[in-house]
Coordinates of C-alpha atoms in Angstrom, one line a residue:
M2 CA 0.0 0.0 0.0
K3 CA 1.2 3.5 -0.7
F4 CA 1.3 6.1 2.2
L5 CA 2.3 9.7 2.6
I6 CA 3.4 10.3 6.2
D7 CA 2.8 13.8 7.5
R8 CA 5.8 15.0 9.5
C9 CA 3.7 15.1 12.7
A10 CA 3.0 11.3 12.5
G11 CA 6.7 10.6 13.0
R12 CA 9.7 8.8 11.4
R13 CA 9.3 5.7 13.6
L14 CA 5.9 5.0 12.1
A15 CA 7.3 5.6 8.6
D16 CA 10.2 3.3 9.2
W17 CA 7.9 0.6 10.6
L18 CA 5.6 0.8 7.5
R19 CA 8.7 0.5 5.3
Q20 CA 9.7 -2.6 7.2
Q21 CA 6.2 -4.0 6.4
E22 CA 7.0 -3.4 2.7
H23 CA 4.7 -0.5 2.1
D24 CA 5.6 2.3 -0.3
I25 CA 6.3 5.2 2.0
L26 CA 6.9 8.9 1.2
E27 CA 7.5 11.2 4.2
S28 CA 6.3 14.8 3.7
Q29 CA 9.6 16.1 5.1
E30 CA 11.4 14.5 2.2
R31 CA 10.0 17.3 0.0
G32 CA 11.2 20.1 2.1
A33 CA 9.4 22.6 4.4
D34 CA 5.8 22.0 5.4
P35 CA 3.7 23.0 2.4
G36 CA 0.4 23.1 4.3
D37 CA -2.5 20.7 4.7
R38 CA -4.2 21.3 1.4
T39 CA -1.0 20.7 -0.6
L40 CA -0.3 17.5 1.4
L41 CA -3.7 16.2 0.6
E42 CA -3.2 17.1 -3.1
W43 CA 0.1 15.3 -3.2
A44 CA -1.4 12.2 -1.6
Y45 CA -4.3 12.2 -4.0
S46 CA -2.3 12.8 -7.1
E47 CA 0.0 9.8 -6.2
Q48 CA -2.8 7.6 -4.9
R49 CA -1.3 7.5 -1.4
V50 CA -3.2 7.2 2.0
L51 CA -2.3 10.2 4.1
V52 CA -1.3 9.4 7.7
T53 CA -1.5 12.4 10.0
M54 CA -2.1 13.5 13.6
D55 CA -3.6 16.8 12.4
K56 CA -7.3 17.2 13.0
D57 CA -7.7 19.8 10.2
F58 CA -7.8 17.2 7.5
G59 CA -11.3 16.2 8.6
K60 CA -12.4 19.8 7.7
L61 CA -10.7 19.6 4.3
V62 CA -12.2 16.3 3.4
F63 CA -15.7 16.5 4.9
H64 CA -16.5 20.2 4.9
S65 CA -14.5 21.4 1.9
G66 CA -15.0 18.2 -0.1
E67 CA -11.3 18.0 -1.1
P68 CA -10.5 14.9 -3.1
H69 CA -8.3 12.3 -1.4
S70 CA -7.1 8.7 -1.6
G71 CA -7.8 7.8 2.0
V72 CA -6.7 9.4 5.3
V73 CA -5.6 7.8 8.6
R74 CA -6.1 10.4 11.4
L75 CA -4.3 9.7 14.7
P76 CA -5.1 12.8 16.8
D77 CA -3.7 12.7 20.3
V78 CA -2.2 9.2 19.8
P79 CA 1.2 9.1 21.7
A80 CA 4.2 8.1 19.6
Q81 CA 4.6 4.8 21.4
E82 CA 1.1 3.7 20.4
R83 CA 1.1 4.7 16.7
I84 CA 2.7 1.6 15.3
A85 CA 0.5 -0.8 17.2
L86 CA -2.6 1.1 16.1
M87 CA -1.4 1.2 12.5
D88 CA -0.9 -2.6 12.7
V89 CA -4.5 -3.1 13.8
I90 CA -5.8 -0.7 11.1
L91 CA -3.9 -2.5 8.4
K92 CA -5.0 -6.0 9.6
R93 CA -8.7 -5.1 10.1
H94 CA -9.3 -2.2 7.7
E95 CA -7.1 -2.7 4.7
A96 CA -10.0 -2.9 2.3
D97 CA -11.4 0.3 3.8
L98 CA -8.1 2.1 3.2
L99 CA -7.9 0.8 -0.4
S100 CA -11.4 2.1 -1.0
G101 CA -10.4 5.6 0.2
A102 CA -12.0 5.7 3.6
V103 CA -11.1 8.2 6.3
I104 CA -10.0 6.3 9.5
T105 CA -9.9 8.2 12.7
V106 CA -8.6 6.8 16.0
K107 CA -10.1 8.3 19.1
G108 CA -9.0 6.6 22.2
A109 CA -9.6 2.8 21.8
R110 CA -12.2 3.5 19.1
I111 CA -11.5 3.3 15.3
R112 CA -14.1 5.1 13.2
I113 CA -14.4 4.5 9.5
S114 CA -15.9 7.3 7.5
R115 CA -16.6 7.7 3.8
S116 CA -16.5 10.9 1.7
Q117 CA -16.5 11.7 -1.9
G118 CA -12.6 11.6 -2.1

């Protein structure tokens, strides 16, 4: 699976996903933070699932109707828990990610949402 990892999601998560043989691009590889809308555009144009901690992507996707190829939102998830949560998401919700769902982790709850992305 192809992912774009927002700088806030962390290098450890990106490295772990690479070890799982996913195609990973870290946003920081392209320089300074270009802003949320540009990150979403990059991910969409390259058919990558965006992984972020930033809550603003929900507004872009659901309120502004920005196109996307799927988003994993991990707001308020401590760094030491991100890998375990992504492992669960990949095992249980791979088909949802492949279909462009927005997955939000809130505490122990994983919410799957659909948009017009």
